[in-house]
CSV table of C-alpha atoms in Angstrom, one decimal:
chain,number,residue,atom,x,y,z
A,1,MET,CA,50.2,-54.8,92.5
A,2,ARG,CA,52.0,-53.4,89.4
A,3,VAL,CA,49.8,-50.3,89.7
A,4,ARG,CA,50.4,-49.8,93.6
A,5,THR,CA,54.2,-50.2,92.7
A,6,LEU,CA,54.2,-47.4,89.9
A,7,VAL,CA,52.1,-45.1,92.2
A,8,THR,CA,54.3,-45.6,95.0
A,9,LEU,CA,57.3,-44.7,93.0
A,10,ALA,CA,55.7,-41.6,91.2
A,11,VAL,CA,54.7,-40.4,95.0
A,12,LEU,CA,58.2,-41.0,96.6
A,13,LEU,CA,59.8,-39.2,93.6
A,14,LEU,CA,57.5,-36.2,93.7
A,15,VAL,CA,57.9,-36.1,97.4
A,16,SER,CA,61.7,-36.3,97.1
A,17,VAL,CA,61.8,-33.4,94.6
A,18,THR,CA,59.5,-31.3,96.5
A,19,THR,CA,61.2,-31.9,99.9
A,20,TYR,CA,64.5,-30.9,98.3
A,21,MET,CA,63.4,-27.9,96.5
A,22,THR,CA,61.3,-26.3,99.1
A,23,VAL,CA,62.3,-27.4,102.6
A,24,GLY,CA,64.0,-24.7,104.4
A,25,ALA,CA,63.7,-22.3,101.4
A,26,ARG,CA,64.0,-18.4,102.4
A,27,GLY,CA,64.6,-15.2,100.7
A,28,ASN,CA,64.6,-14.6,97.0
A,29,TRP,CA,62.5,-17.7,95.7
A,30,GLU,CA,63.8,-17.0,92.1
A,31,PHE,CA,67.5,-17.4,93.1
A,32,LEU,CA,66.7,-20.1,95.4
A,33,LEU,CA,64.8,-22.3,92.7
A,34,SER,CA,67.5,-21.7,90.2
A,35,PHE,CA,70.3,-22.4,92.6
A,36,ARG,CA,68.6,-25.7,93.8
A,37,GLY,CA,67.1,-26.7,90.5
A,38,THR,CA,70.6,-26.8,88.9
A,39,LYS,CA,71.8,-29.2,91.8
A,40,LEU,CA,68.6,-31.2,91.3
A,41,ALA,CA,69.5,-31.6,87.5
A,42,ALA,CA,72.8,-32.9,88.2
A,43,ILE,CA,71.6,-35.2,90.8
A,44,VAL,CA,68.9,-36.4,88.7
A,45,LEU,CA,71.3,-36.9,85.6
A,46,ILE,CA,73.9,-38.8,87.6
A,47,ALA,CA,71.1,-41.1,89.2
A,48,ILE,CA,70.0,-42.0,85.8
A,49,SER,CA,73.5,-42.3,84.2
A,50,VAL,CA,74.6,-44.7,87.1
A,51,SER,CA,71.4,-46.9,87.2
A,52,THR,CA,71.4,-47.3,83.5
A,53,SER,CA,75.0,-48.2,83.1
A,54,THR,CA,74.7,-50.7,85.9
A,55,VAL,CA,71.8,-52.4,84.1
A,56,LEU,CA,73.7,-52.3,80.8
A,57,PHE,CA,76.8,-53.8,82.6
A,58,GLN,CA,75.0,-56.6,84.2
A,59,THR,CA,73.0,-57.5,81.1
A,60,VAL,CA,76.3,-58.4,79.2
A,61,ALA,CA,77.7,-59.9,82.2
A,62,ARG,CA,74.6,-61.8,83.2
A,63,ASN,CA,75.6,-61.4,86.7
A,64,ARG,CA,73.6,-59.0,89.0
A,65,ILE,CA,76.5,-58.7,91.5
A,66,LEU,CA,78.9,-57.0,89.2
A,67,THR,CA,78.8,-53.3,88.5
A,68,PRO,CA,80.9,-50.9,86.4
A,69,SER,CA,82.8,-49.8,89.5
A,70,ILE,CA,84.6,-53.2,89.2
A,71,MET,CA,86.5,-51.9,86.3
A,72,GLY,CA,88.3,-49.2,88.4
A,73,PHE,CA,86.9,-46.0,87.0
A,74,ASP,CA,86.7,-44.7,90.5
A,75,ALA,CA,90.2,-45.6,91.5
A,76,LEU,CA,91.6,-44.2,88.2
A,77,TYR,CA,89.8,-40.9,88.8
A,78,VAL,CA,91.1,-40.7,92.4
A,79,LEU,CA,94.9,-41.6,91.1
A,80,MET,CA,94.7,-38.9,88.4
A,81,PHE,CA,93.6,-36.3,91.1
A,82,THR,CA,96.5,-37.4,93.3
A,83,LEU,CA,99.0,-37.3,90.8
A,84,GLY,CA,97.9,-33.9,89.8
A,85,VAL,CA,98.3,-32.7,93.4
A,86,PHE,CA,101.5,-34.6,93.9
A,87,PHE,CA,103.3,-33.1,90.9
A,88,MET,CA,101.4,-29.7,90.6
A,89,GLY,CA,100.8,-28.9,94.2
A,90,ALA,CA,97.1,-28.5,95.2
A,91,HIS,CA,96.9,-24.6,94.7
A,92,SER,CA,98.2,-24.9,91.2
A,93,PHE,CA,96.2,-28.0,90.5
A,94,LEU,CA,93.1,-26.5,91.8
A,95,THR,CA,93.6,-23.3,89.6
A,96,ILE,CA,93.2,-25.3,86.5
A,97,ALA,CA,89.7,-24.5,84.7
A,98,PRO,CA,87.1,-27.1,85.8
A,99,VAL,CA,86.2,-28.0,82.0
A,100,THR,CA,90.1,-28.7,81.4
A,101,GLN,CA,90.0,-31.1,84.4
A,102,TYR,CA,86.6,-32.5,83.3
A,103,PHE,CA,87.9,-33.2,79.9
A,104,VAL,CA,91.1,-34.8,80.9
A,105,SER,CA,89.5,-37.1,83.3
A,106,LEU,CA,86.8,-38.1,80.9
A,107,LEU,CA,89.2,-38.7,78.1
A,108,LEU,CA,91.6,-41.0,80.2
A,109,MET,CA,89.2,-43.0,81.7
A,110,VAL,CA,87.2,-43.6,78.2
A,111,GLY,CA,90.8,-44.2,76.7
A,112,VAL,CA,91.4,-46.7,79.7
A,113,ALA,CA,88.1,-48.5,79.0
A,114,LEU,CA,88.4,-48.8,75.4
A,115,ALA,CA,91.8,-50.5,76.1
A,116,LEU,CA,90.1,-52.9,78.3
A,117,PHE,CA,87.3,-53.4,75.7
A,118,GLY,CA,90.1,-54.3,73.2
A,119,THR,CA,90.3,-57.7,74.8
A,120,LEU,CA,86.8,-58.2,73.3
A,121,LEU,CA,87.7,-56.3,70.0
A,122,LEU,CA,90.8,-58.5,69.2
A,123,GLN,CA,89.4,-61.7,70.0
A,124,ALA,CA,87.4,-63.8,67.4
A,125,ARG,CA,84.9,-64.6,70.5
A,126,GLU,CA,84.3,-61.9,73.4
A,127,ASP,CA,85.9,-62.8,76.6
A,128,ILE,CA,84.1,-60.8,79.4
A,129,MET,CA,85.6,-62.7,82.1
A,130,ARG,CA,88.9,-61.9,81.1
A,131,MET,CA,88.1,-58.2,80.6
A,132,MET,CA,86.6,-58.0,84.1
A,133,LEU,CA,89.5,-59.5,85.9
A,134,THR,CA,91.8,-57.2,84.0
A,135,GLY,CA,89.6,-54.4,85.4
A,136,VAL,CA,89.8,-55.9,89.0
A,137,ILE,CA,93.7,-56.0,88.6
A,138,LEU,CA,93.8,-52.6,87.4
A,139,ALA,CA,91.7,-51.2,90.1
A,140,ALA,CA,93.8,-52.8,92.7
A,141,PHE,CA,97.0,-51.4,91.0
A,142,PHE,CA,95.3,-47.8,90.9
A,143,ARG,CA,94.4,-48.2,94.4
A,144,SER,CA,98.0,-49.4,95.6
A,145,LEU,CA,99.5,-46.6,93.8
A,146,THR,CA,97.2,-43.9,95.3
A,147,SER,CA,98.0,-45.1,98.7
A,148,LEU,CA,101.6,-44.8,98.2
A,149,ILE,CA,101.4,-41.4,96.8
A,150,THR,CA,99.3,-40.3,99.7
A,151,ARG,CA,101.8,-41.6,102.4
A,152,ILE,CA,104.6,-39.4,100.9
A,153,ILE,CA,102.4,-36.3,99.9
A,154,ASP,CA,102.4,-33.0,101.9
A,155,PRO,CA,99.7,-33.7,104.7
A,156,ASN,CA,98.2,-30.1,104.1
A,157,GLU,CA,97.3,-31.4,100.7
A,158,PHE,CA,95.9,-34.7,101.5
A,159,GLY,CA,92.7,-33.2,102.6
A,160,TYR,CA,92.2,-32.3,98.9
A,161,ILE,CA,92.5,-35.9,97.8
A,162,GLN,CA,90.2,-37.1,100.6
A,163,VAL,CA,87.5,-34.8,99.2
A,164,ALA,CA,88.1,-35.9,95.6
A,165,SER,CA,87.3,-39.5,96.8
A,166,PHE,CA,83.8,-38.9,97.1
A,167,ALA,CA,81.0,-37.8,94.8
A,168,ARG,CA,80.1,-34.0,95.3
A,169,PHE,CA,76.8,-32.6,94.7
A,170,ASN,CA,77.0,-29.3,96.6
A,171,GLN,CA,78.9,-27.5,94.0
A,172,ILE,CA,77.9,-27.9,90.6
A,173,ASP,CA,79.3,-26.2,87.4
A,174,ALA,CA,76.7,-25.0,85.1
A,175,ASP,CA,78.9,-25.6,82.0
A,176,LEU,CA,80.2,-28.9,82.9
A,177,LEU,CA,76.3,-29.8,83.7
A,178,SER,CA,75.4,-28.7,80.1
A,179,ILE,CA,78.2,-30.8,78.5
A,180,SER,CA,77.6,-33.8,80.7
A,181,ALA,CA,73.7,-33.5,79.9
A,182,VAL,CA,74.5,-33.7,76.1
A,183,LEU,CA,77.0,-36.8,76.4
A,184,CYS,CA,74.7,-38.5,78.9
A,185,GLY,CA,71.7,-37.7,76.9
A,186,VAL,CA,72.8,-39.2,73.6
A,187,CYS,CA,74.2,-42.7,75.4
A,188,LEU,CA,70.6,-42.8,77.4
A,189,LEU,CA,68.9,-42.1,74.0
A,190,ILE,CA,70.8,-45.0,72.2
A,191,ALA,CA,70.2,-47.3,75.6
A,192,TRP,CA,66.4,-46.8,75.3
A,193,ARG,CA,66.3,-47.7,71.5
A,194,ILE,CA,68.2,-50.9,71.8
A,195,ARG,CA,66.0,-52.0,75.0
A,196,HIS,CA,64.8,-55.1,73.0
A,197,ARG,CA,68.1,-56.0,71.8
A,198,LEU,CA,69.0,-55.9,75.4
A,199,ASP,CA,66.5,-58.5,76.2
A,200,VAL,CA,67.8,-60.7,73.5
A,201,LEU,CA,71.5,-60.3,74.9
A,202,ALA,CA,70.3,-61.1,78.5
A,203,LEU,CA,69.5,-64.6,77.2
A,204,GLY,CA,73.0,-65.6,76.5
A,205,ARG,CA,75.3,-66.0,73.4
A,206,GLU,CA,73.7,-69.0,72.0
A,207,ALA,CA,70.2,-67.8,72.4
A,208,ALA,CA,70.9,-64.4,71.0
A,209,ILE,CA,72.5,-65.8,67.9
A,210,ASN,CA,69.3,-68.1,67.4
A,211,LEU,CA,67.1,-65.0,67.5
A,212,GLY,CA,69.2,-63.0,65.0
A,213,GLU,CA,71.3,-61.0,67.4
A,214,ASN,CA,75.1,-60.5,66.9
A,215,PRO,CA,76.1,-60.9,70.5
A,216,ARG,CA,79.8,-59.7,70.0
A,217,ARG,CA,78.7,-56.5,68.3
A,218,GLY,CA,75.9,-56.0,70.8
A,219,VAL,CA,78.3,-56.4,73.9
A,220,ILE,CA,80.7,-54.1,72.4
A,221,GLU,CA,78.2,-51.5,71.8
A,222,VAL,CA,76.8,-51.8,75.4
A,223,LEU,CA,80.5,-51.7,76.8
A,224,ILE,CA,81.1,-48.5,75.0
A,225,LEU,CA,77.7,-46.9,76.5
A,226,VAL,CA,78.8,-48.2,79.9
A,227,ALA,CA,82.2,-46.5,79.4
A,228,VAL,CA,81.0,-43.2,78.4
A,229,LEU,CA,78.2,-43.1,81.1
A,230,VAL,CA,80.5,-44.0,83.9
A,231,SER,CA,83.3,-41.8,82.9
A,232,VAL,CA,81.0,-38.6,82.5
A,233,SER,CA,79.3,-39.2,85.9
A,234,THR,CA,82.7,-39.9,87.5
A,235,ALA,CA,84.6,-36.7,85.9
A,236,PHE,CA,81.5,-34.6,86.6
A,237,VAL,CA,80.9,-35.2,90.4
A,238,GLY,CA,83.5,-38.0,91.4
A,239,PRO,CA,83.6,-41.6,92.1
A,240,ILE,CA,80.4,-43.3,93.0
A,241,ALA,CA,81.2,-47.0,93.9
A,242,PHE,CA,78.0,-48.8,95.2
A,243,LEU,CA,75.0,-46.6,94.2
A,244,GLY,CA,74.5,-48.8,91.0
A,245,LEU,CA,74.4,-52.1,92.9
A,246,LEU,CA,72.2,-50.8,95.4
A,247,VAL,CA,69.5,-49.3,93.4
A,248,VAL,CA,69.5,-51.9,90.7
A,249,SER,CA,69.0,-54.5,93.2
A,250,ILE,CA,66.0,-52.5,94.7
A,251,ALA,CA,64.7,-52.1,91.3
A,252,HIS,CA,64.8,-55.8,90.7
A,253,ARG,CA,63.1,-56.6,94.0
A,254,VAL,CA,60.1,-54.0,93.7
A,255,TRP,CA,59.7,-54.9,90.1
A,256,PRO,CA,61.0,-58.4,89.0
A,257,THR,CA,61.2,-58.2,85.3
A,258,ALA,CA,63.6,-59.2,82.5
A,259,SER,CA,62.2,-56.5,80.1
A,260,HIS,CA,64.8,-53.4,79.9
A,261,GLY,CA,61.8,-51.5,78.7
A,262,VAL,CA,60.5,-51.4,82.2
A,263,LEU,CA,63.7,-52.3,84.2
A,264,LEU,CA,65.7,-49.1,82.9
A,265,PRO,CA,63.0,-46.7,83.7
A,266,VAL,CA,62.1,-48.3,87.5
A,267,ALA,CA,66.0,-48.4,88.2
A,268,ALA,CA,66.4,-44.6,87.3
A,269,ALA,CA,63.3,-43.9,89.4
A,270,VAL,CA,64.6,-45.7,92.3
A,271,SER,CA,68.2,-44.0,91.8
A,272,ILE,CA,66.5,-40.7,91.7
A,273,ILE,CA,64.6,-41.2,94.9
A,274,THR,CA,67.7,-42.4,96.6
A,275,LEU,CA,70.0,-39.6,95.8
A,276,VAL,CA,67.5,-36.7,95.9
A,277,GLY,CA,65.8,-38.2,98.9
A,278,GLY,CA,68.7,-38.8,100.6
A,279,GLN,CA,70.3,-35.4,100.0
A,280,ALA,CA,67.0,-33.6,100.9
A,281,ILE,CA,67.0,-35.7,104.4
A,282,LEU,CA,70.8,-34.8,105.1
A,283,GLU,CA,70.8,-31.0,104.0
A,284,ARG,CA,67.3,-29.9,104.7
A,285,VAL,CA,66.1,-32.0,107.8
A,286,LEU,CA,69.2,-33.4,109.5
A,287,HIS,CA,71.4,-30.6,108.5
A,288,SER,CA,74.3,-32.7,108.1
A,289,ALA,CA,77.7,-32.1,106.4
A,290,VAL,CA,78.1,-35.8,105.8
A,291,PRO,CA,78.4,-36.7,102.1
A,292,LEU,CA,75.4,-38.7,100.9
A,293,ILE,CA,77.5,-41.2,99.0
A,294,VAL,CA,79.2,-42.1,102.2
A,295,ILE,CA,76.0,-43.6,103.5
A,296,VAL,CA,75.2,-45.0,100.1
A,297,ASP,CA,78.4,-46.7,99.7
A,298,PHE,CA,78.2,-48.2,103.2
A,299,LEU,CA,74.5,-49.7,102.3
A,300,GLY,CA,76.0,-50.8,99.2
A,301,GLY,CA,78.8,-52.7,100.4
A,302,ILE,CA,76.6,-54.5,103.2
A,303,LEU,CA,74.3,-55.4,100.0
A,304,PHE,CA,77.3,-56.6,98.1
A,305,LEU,CA,78.5,-59.0,100.9
A,306,TYR,CA,74.9,-60.1,101.3
A,307,LEU,CA,74.8,-61.1,97.8
A,308,ILE,CA,78.0,-62.8,97.8
A,309,LEU,CA,77.1,-64.9,100.8
A,310,MET,CA,73.6,-65.9,99.5
A,311,ARG,CA,75.2,-67.0,96.2
A,312,SER,CA,77.9,-69.0,98.1
A,313,HIS,CA,75.3,-70.8,100.2
A,314,ARG,CA,73.4,-72.0,96.9
């Protein structure tokens, strides 16, 4: 059964990548493969980062419904973009170098995340629930402030904010891709090296202490990795709300396991298949201009409600 699942994931992954790179290809293949290859690399990077950050967050939260988006990273990103357009005007704001926008967004989101995690650093005992509740409140505040500004902003500039509200895979900056690859690569490598410690942390505080693990230090390390992964992916392509919940839930269903050495790559494979395959179908087959993330968030939202309702019936 496990071999069949592994083969199925490998075939779907290969078909998704091949379809995305070859279907509808015309003209200069060297330019085409380079152009599509850059976009493919960006999609794969985001897919792995989102799935890994979700697995890590659910491990320390010990809850398969919660995702990093609950901390309000997507809402903060949209708020920053909205404030930039409001105070500078769309034309002036969009003339800022992409690298500058990227690093400003990245530093602000990581800063907010570390401020939230300070509730752990300043406590003798970690208080994850307080941190998550604080994140929910801040996310609601960011969205409310964004809604207020969009009501008084120039209607001609509102379209730019709408575009920034969804992840974008059509226009990829090669410089930002390199920077994001380095930052995410370091975090992913660290996450893989501590995969056995993650198995221990998933057992709970008391069990982790009995097995020789420092749960407070472990939780803080994991949350910092989550903050960087989510901040980098959001600053690179935009907010992605329910992708992590969707792909990790599918990964748990297709390969039920508590081992992070298996769960991390399986979740990454499902995430890549979802993004690359979905983008290939929309762009190459259906020729649709609908952003893939809209469909992913719709399906993820339905899954979220289903999980909530199922838990309430237990």
